[in-house]
Amino acid sequence: MCLVQPKQFPNADATARACGADDILFNAQVFDSYEESLKDYSLVFGASARQRMITWPVLTPTACAEQTLQIQAPVAIVFGRENSGLTNKELEHCNYLVQIPTDENFSSLNVAAAVQIIAYELRMAEFKHNSLASSSLPTPVSAETMEQLYQHLEHTLIDINFLNPNQPRLLMRRLRRLFNRSQLIDSEVNILRGILTAMQEKHKM
Ligand code: SAH
């Protein structure tokens, strides 16, 4: 956390409100100049309730969090003063503005609430990133394997008199929709085809 020209720092009230996260306050870097505080960051987002400069690109907190995780360099997210926000001049140092979508008539949140929403999005993006990276599920089977499963399924449903081939209606299409949603993997297709074979054999008896 970086603070630019804080009115009072350190401050007993702030430490009390930090409720155990006072180490973050304690380690905050304090700057006299806004420009100086940003000089080590490669990407700077300015959190702003209002779109003031028509040409400045505006991102949602979700898009901001995704970009933050993608870049391998320090990223700053700048928040403004509680009563007056960030000046246009301060926003000019930002690569993007981040705007939390709110009711049009009530766009300006308390700074703590704004920080919390953006921190939440960063956290969620990190979870998503990590779960994608560590996802160990094998790749779904090919369309050809699915086609073989559907053939097997259709034959079995006819064998057990569940599907009337002269009046198939939409049954197979509906079953395709169901299985296509699941993105089956090899072992799952094997189980299903094993069940179908067992049903066919039982029916023959
Ligand atoms: N009257 C000021 C209010 C600032 S609120 C103004 O309209 O600019 C304090 C800070 O919280 C803002 O500078 C901004 O960094 C953040 N903030 C508040 N509402 C926000 C929103 N909807 N989207 C993004 N940041 C917001």
mmCIF file of C-alpha atoms and ligand atoms in Angstrom:
data_model
loop_
_atom_site.group_PDB
_atom_site.id
_atom_site.type_symbol
_atom_site.label_atom_id
_atom_site.label_comp_id
_atom_site.label_asym_id
_atom_site.label_seq_id
_atom_site.Cartn_x
_atom_site.Cartn_y
_atom_site.Cartn_z
ATOM 1 C CA MET A 1 0.000 0.000 0.000
ATOM 2 C CA CYS A 2 1.258 3.457 -0.881
ATOM 3 C CA LEU A 3 -0.150 6.647 0.634
ATOM 4 C CA VAL A 4 0.324 10.032 -1.000
ATOM 5 C CA GLN A 5 0.374 13.012 1.357
ATOM 6 C CA PRO A 6 -1.798 11.432 4.065
ATOM 7 C CA LYS A 7 -3.329 14.052 6.365
ATOM 8 C CA GLN A 8 -2.211 12.084 9.409
ATOM 9 C CA PHE A 9 0.058 9.098 9.459
ATOM 10 C CA PRO A 10 0.429 7.011 11.506
ATOM 11 C CA ASN A 11 -2.939 7.507 13.100
ATOM 12 C CA ALA A 12 -4.346 5.657 16.107
ATOM 13 C CA ASP A 13 -7.866 5.682 14.651
ATOM 14 C CA ALA A 14 -6.688 4.080 11.422
ATOM 15 C CA THR A 15 -4.696 1.442 13.319
ATOM 16 C CA ALA A 16 -7.778 0.584 15.413
ATOM 17 C CA ARG A 17 -9.976 0.334 12.308
ATOM 18 C CA ALA A 18 -7.476 -1.933 10.582
ATOM 19 C CA CYS A 19 -8.611 -4.614 13.080
ATOM 20 C CA GLY A 20 -5.520 -6.779 13.036
ATOM 21 C CA ALA A 21 -4.383 -5.850 9.536
ATOM 22 C CA ASP A 22 -2.308 -3.054 11.045
ATOM 23 C CA ASP A 23 0.871 -4.608 9.628
ATOM 24 C CA ILE A 24 -0.319 -3.395 6.208
ATOM 25 C CA LEU A 25 -0.665 0.135 7.566
ATOM 26 C CA PHE A 26 2.648 -0.152 9.339
ATOM 27 C CA ASN A 27 4.389 -1.187 6.115
ATOM 28 C CA ALA A 28 2.694 1.452 3.961
ATOM 29 C CA GLN A 29 5.071 3.585 1.926
ATOM 30 C CA VAL A 30 4.396 7.281 2.264
ATOM 31 C CA PHE A 31 5.035 9.647 -0.660
ATOM 32 C CA ASP A 32 5.066 13.397 -1.024
ATOM 33 C CA SER A 33 4.451 13.227 -4.717
ATOM 34 C CA TYR A 34 1.850 11.268 -6.662
ATOM 35 C CA GLU A 35 4.171 10.846 -9.675
ATOM 36 C CA GLU A 36 6.922 9.545 -7.412
ATOM 37 C CA SER A 37 4.586 6.930 -5.939
ATOM 38 C CA LEU A 38 3.883 5.507 -9.403
ATOM 39 C CA LYS A 39 7.343 5.446 -10.877
ATOM 40 C CA ASP A 40 8.024 1.724 -10.316
ATOM 41 C CA TYR A 41 4.736 0.505 -11.809
ATOM 42 C CA SER A 42 4.362 -0.667 -15.394
ATOM 43 C CA LEU A 43 0.589 -0.588 -15.493
ATOM 44 C CA VAL A 44 -1.548 1.927 -13.615
ATOM 45 C CA PHE A 45 -5.306 1.704 -13.151
ATOM 46 C CA GLY A 46 -7.204 4.703 -11.783
ATOM 47 C CA ALA A 47 -10.388 3.841 -9.902
ATOM 48 C CA SER A 48 -12.957 6.446 -10.763
ATOM 49 C CA ALA A 49 -16.694 6.690 -10.358
ATOM 50 C CA ARG A 50 -17.078 9.034 -13.297
ATOM 51 C CA GLN A 51 -15.955 8.909 -16.901
ATOM 52 C CA ARG A 52 -14.442 12.353 -17.332
ATOM 53 C CA MET A 53 -12.041 12.056 -20.203
ATOM 54 C CA ILE A 54 -13.966 10.709 -23.132
ATOM 55 C CA THR A 55 -10.887 9.209 -24.731
ATOM 56 C CA TRP A 56 -9.675 7.302 -21.673
ATOM 57 C CA PRO A 57 -10.316 3.566 -21.804
ATOM 58 C CA VAL A 58 -12.544 2.332 -19.007
ATOM 59 C CA LEU A 59 -12.493 -1.228 -17.688
ATOM 60 C CA THR A 60 -14.746 -3.117 -15.318
ATOM 61 C CA PRO A 61 -13.145 -4.371 -12.089
ATOM 62 C CA THR A 62 -13.247 -7.931 -13.526
ATOM 63 C CA ALA A 63 -11.331 -6.920 -16.664
ATOM 64 C CA CYS A 64 -8.879 -4.914 -14.557
ATOM 65 C CA ALA A 65 -8.204 -7.958 -12.361
ATOM 66 C CA GLU A 66 -7.684 -10.209 -15.386
ATOM 67 C CA GLN A 67 -5.162 -7.802 -16.917
ATOM 68 C CA THR A 68 -3.387 -7.474 -13.581
ATOM 69 C CA LEU A 69 -2.830 -11.223 -13.402
ATOM 70 C CA GLN A 70 -1.650 -11.467 -16.985
ATOM 71 C CA ILE A 71 1.157 -8.940 -16.800
ATOM 72 C CA GLN A 72 4.457 -9.998 -15.238
ATOM 73 C CA ALA A 73 5.250 -6.562 -13.834
ATOM 74 C CA PRO A 74 4.149 -4.394 -10.913
ATOM 75 C CA VAL A 75 0.616 -3.040 -11.280
ATOM 76 C CA ALA A 76 -0.803 -0.073 -9.351
ATOM 77 C CA ILE A 77 -4.452 0.601 -8.665
ATOM 78 C CA VAL A 78 -4.973 4.200 -7.602
ATOM 79 C CA PHE A 79 -7.875 5.340 -5.423
ATOM 80 C CA GLY A 80 -8.840 8.954 -4.866
ATOM 81 C CA ARG A 81 -9.701 11.161 -1.945
ATOM 82 C CA GLU A 82 -12.900 10.349 -0.077
ATOM 83 C CA ASN A 83 -14.427 13.761 -0.741
ATOM 84 C CA SER A 84 -13.103 14.765 -4.146
ATOM 85 C CA GLY A 85 -11.742 11.634 -5.839
ATOM 86 C CA LEU A 86 -8.823 11.822 -8.274
ATOM 87 C CA THR A 87 -8.132 14.954 -10.306
ATOM 88 C CA ASN A 88 -8.108 14.782 -14.113
ATOM 89 C CA LYS A 89 -4.380 15.424 -13.967
ATOM 90 C CA GLU A 90 -3.911 12.441 -11.660
ATOM 91 C CA LEU A 91 -6.015 10.260 -13.945
ATOM 92 C CA GLU A 92 -3.805 11.193 -16.889
ATOM 93 C CA HIS A 93 -1.068 9.040 -15.368
ATOM 94 C CA CYS A 94 -3.293 5.990 -15.606
ATOM 95 C CA ASN A 95 -3.273 3.509 -18.470
ATOM 96 C CA TYR A 96 -6.907 2.699 -17.824
ATOM 97 C CA LEU A 97 -9.732 3.838 -15.627
ATOM 98 C CA VAL A 98 -11.583 1.231 -13.587
ATOM 99 C CA GLN A 99 -15.219 1.903 -12.976
ATOM 100 C CA ILE A 100 -17.358 -0.165 -10.612
ATOM 101 C CA PRO A 101 -20.784 -0.376 -12.232
ATOM 102 C CA THR A 102 -23.346 1.152 -9.910
ATOM 103 C CA ASP A 103 -26.776 2.715 -10.062
ATOM 104 C CA GLU A 104 -26.462 5.759 -12.341
ATOM 105 C CA ASN A 105 -27.784 8.029 -9.625
ATOM 106 C CA PHE A 106 -25.364 6.762 -7.024
ATOM 107 C CA SER A 107 -22.061 6.133 -8.701
ATOM 108 C CA SER A 108 -19.688 7.275 -6.008
ATOM 109 C CA LEU A 109 -18.873 4.682 -3.353
ATOM 110 C CA ASN A 110 -16.904 5.197 -0.179
ATOM 111 C CA VAL A 111 -13.273 4.606 -0.931
ATOM 112 C CA ALA A 112 -13.093 1.589 1.428
ATOM 113 C CA ALA A 113 -16.034 -0.045 -0.355
ATOM 114 C CA ALA A 114 -14.429 0.615 -3.747
ATOM 115 C CA VAL A 115 -11.127 -0.881 -2.583
ATOM 116 C CA GLN A 116 -12.938 -3.927 -1.264
ATOM 117 C CA ILE A 117 -14.793 -4.599 -4.514
ATOM 118 C CA ILE A 118 -11.629 -4.365 -6.576
ATOM 119 C CA ALA A 119 -9.687 -6.483 -4.067
ATOM 120 C CA TYR A 120 -12.454 -9.099 -4.309
ATOM 121 C CA GLU A 121 -12.208 -9.159 -8.100
ATOM 122 C CA LEU A 122 -8.432 -9.582 -7.868
ATOM 123 C CA ARG A 123 -8.934 -12.481 -5.505
ATOM 124 C CA MET A 124 -11.526 -14.123 -7.747
ATOM 125 C CA ALA A 125 -9.309 -13.715 -10.810
ATOM 126 C CA GLU A 126 -6.458 -15.326 -8.892
ATOM 127 C CA PHE A 127 -8.645 -18.297 -7.923
ATOM 128 C CA LYS A 128 -9.726 -18.710 -11.517
ATOM 129 C CA HIS A 129 -6.161 -18.453 -12.750
ATOM 130 C CA ASN A 130 -4.895 -21.015 -10.213
ATOM 131 C CA SER A 131 -7.724 -23.445 -10.738
ATOM 132 C CA LEU A 132 -7.221 -23.350 -14.507
ATOM 133 C CA ALA A 133 -3.493 -23.855 -14.097
ATOM 134 C CA SER A 134 -3.870 -26.760 -11.673
ATOM 135 C CA SER A 135 -6.872 -28.296 -13.333
ATOM 136 C CA SER A 136 -5.826 -31.892 -13.858
ATOM 137 C CA LEU A 137 -8.969 -33.105 -15.633
ATOM 138 C CA PRO A 138 -7.987 -34.903 -18.827
ATOM 139 C CA THR A 139 -9.128 -33.377 -22.091
ATOM 140 C CA PRO A 140 -12.663 -34.214 -23.178
ATOM 141 C CA VAL A 141 -13.063 -37.026 -25.715
ATOM 142 C CA SER A 142 -13.209 -36.374 -29.449
ATOM 143 C CA ALA A 143 -16.375 -35.801 -31.439
ATOM 144 C CA GLU A 144 -15.801 -39.228 -33.044
ATOM 145 C CA THR A 145 -15.835 -40.968 -29.642
ATOM 146 C CA MET A 146 -19.012 -39.082 -28.728
ATOM 147 C CA GLU A 147 -20.577 -40.175 -32.017
ATOM 148 C CA GLN A 148 -19.793 -43.818 -31.208
ATOM 149 C CA LEU A 149 -21.351 -43.378 -27.770
ATOM 150 C CA TYR A 150 -24.513 -41.883 -29.298
ATOM 151 C CA GLN A 151 -24.781 -44.766 -31.788
ATOM 152 C CA HIS A 152 -24.371 -47.275 -28.972
ATOM 153 C CA LEU A 153 -26.906 -45.400 -26.839
ATOM 154 C CA GLU A 154 -29.428 -45.229 -29.658
ATOM 155 C CA HIS A 155 -29.137 -48.951 -30.464
ATOM 156 C CA THR A 156 -29.505 -49.864 -26.810
ATOM 157 C CA LEU A 157 -32.560 -47.643 -26.360
ATOM 158 C CA ILE A 158 -34.127 -49.355 -29.375
ATOM 159 C CA ASP A 159 -33.182 -52.816 -28.029
ATOM 160 C CA ILE A 160 -34.865 -52.132 -24.680
ATOM 161 C CA ASN A 161 -37.916 -50.597 -26.413
ATOM 162 C CA PHE A 162 -37.387 -47.165 -24.936
ATOM 163 C CA LEU A 163 -36.923 -45.587 -28.359
ATOM 164 C CA ASN A 164 -39.217 -46.384 -31.248
ATOM 165 C CA PRO A 165 -37.099 -46.029 -34.431
ATOM 166 C CA ASN A 166 -40.249 -45.262 -36.442
ATOM 167 C CA GLN A 167 -41.170 -42.468 -34.112
ATOM 168 C CA PRO A 168 -37.892 -41.236 -32.615
ATOM 169 C CA ARG A 169 -39.111 -37.689 -31.866
ATOM 170 C CA LEU A 170 -36.481 -35.521 -30.215
ATOM 171 C CA LEU A 171 -35.148 -38.079 -27.776
ATOM 172 C CA MET A 172 -31.650 -38.470 -29.252
ATOM 173 C CA ARG A 173 -31.275 -34.736 -29.747
ATOM 174 C CA ARG A 174 -32.182 -34.124 -26.131
ATOM 175 C CA LEU A 175 -29.764 -36.799 -24.941
ATOM 176 C CA ARG A 176 -27.017 -35.284 -27.092
ATOM 177 C CA ARG A 177 -27.681 -31.897 -25.511
ATOM 178 C CA LEU A 178 -27.454 -33.460 -22.076
ATOM 179 C CA PHE A 179 -24.167 -35.306 -22.704
ATOM 180 C CA ASN A 180 -22.609 -32.495 -24.740
ATOM 181 C CA ARG A 181 -22.958 -30.213 -21.736
ATOM 182 C CA SER A 182 -20.868 -32.574 -19.621
ATOM 183 C CA GLN A 183 -17.696 -32.702 -21.746
ATOM 184 C CA LEU A 184 -17.094 -36.356 -21.015
ATOM 185 C CA ILE A 185 -13.613 -37.780 -20.590
ATOM 186 C CA ASP A 186 -12.406 -41.235 -21.717
ATOM 187 C CA SER A 187 -13.051 -43.130 -18.498
ATOM 188 C CA GLU A 188 -16.597 -41.735 -18.306
ATOM 189 C CA VAL A 189 -17.411 -42.788 -21.859
ATOM 190 C CA ASN A 190 -16.077 -46.253 -21.007
ATOM 191 C CA ILE A 191 -18.380 -46.507 -17.976
ATOM 192 C CA LEU A 192 -21.414 -45.406 -19.989
ATOM 193 C CA ARG A 193 -20.658 -47.807 -22.822
ATOM 194 C CA GLY A 194 -20.085 -50.602 -20.282
ATOM 195 C CA ILE A 195 -23.550 -49.910 -18.830
ATOM 196 C CA LEU A 196 -25.087 -49.922 -22.331
ATOM 197 C CA THR A 197 -23.431 -53.257 -23.179
ATOM 198 C CA ALA A 198 -24.670 -54.763 -19.888
ATOM 199 C CA MET A 199 -28.206 -53.563 -20.653
ATOM 200 C CA GLN A 200 -28.074 -55.065 -24.153
ATOM 201 C CA GLU A 201 -26.830 -58.402 -22.828
ATOM 202 C CA LYS A 202 -29.451 -58.539 -20.098
ATOM 203 C CA HIS A 203 -32.145 -57.768 -22.674
ATOM 204 C CA LYS A 204 -30.994 -60.591 -24.951
ATOM 205 C CA MET A 205 -31.479 -63.168 -22.181
HETATM 206 N N1 SAH B 1 -16.894 12.813 -5.019
HETATM 207 C C1 SAH B 1 -15.818 11.988 -5.406
HETATM 208 C C2 SAH B 1 -15.926 10.724 -4.619
HETATM 209 C C3 SAH B 1 -14.733 9.932 -4.531
HETATM 210 S S1 SAH B 1 -15.019 8.396 -3.785
HETATM 211 C C4 SAH B 1 -15.846 11.708 -6.898
HETATM 212 O O1 SAH B 1 -16.944 11.595 -7.446
HETATM 213 O O2 SAH B 1 -14.824 11.603 -7.540
HETATM 214 C C5 SAH B 1 -13.384 7.981 -3.381
HETATM 215 C C6 SAH B 1 -12.670 7.063 -4.343
HETATM 216 O O3 SAH B 1 -13.305 5.783 -4.350
HETATM 217 C C7 SAH B 1 -12.663 7.498 -5.794
HETATM 218 O O4 SAH B 1 -11.665 8.448 -6.066
HETATM 219 C C8 SAH B 1 -12.404 6.191 -6.501
HETATM 220 O O5 SAH B 1 -11.028 5.888 -6.460
HETATM 221 C C9 SAH B 1 -13.158 5.193 -5.625
HETATM 222 N N2 SAH B 1 -14.516 4.946 -6.166
HETATM 223 C C10 SAH B 1 -15.700 5.313 -5.651
HETATM 224 N N3 SAH B 1 -16.732 4.902 -6.413
HETATM 225 C C11 SAH B 1 -16.178 4.221 -7.443
HETATM 226 C C12 SAH B 1 -16.707 3.529 -8.596
HETATM 227 N N4 SAH B 1 -18.024 3.454 -8.843
HETATM 228 N N5 SAH B 1 -15.828 2.955 -9.443
HETATM 229 C C13 SAH B 1 -14.497 3.023 -9.223
HETATM 230 N N6 SAH B 1 -13.948 3.656 -8.168
HETATM 231 C C14 SAH B 1 -14.765 4.239 -7.286
#
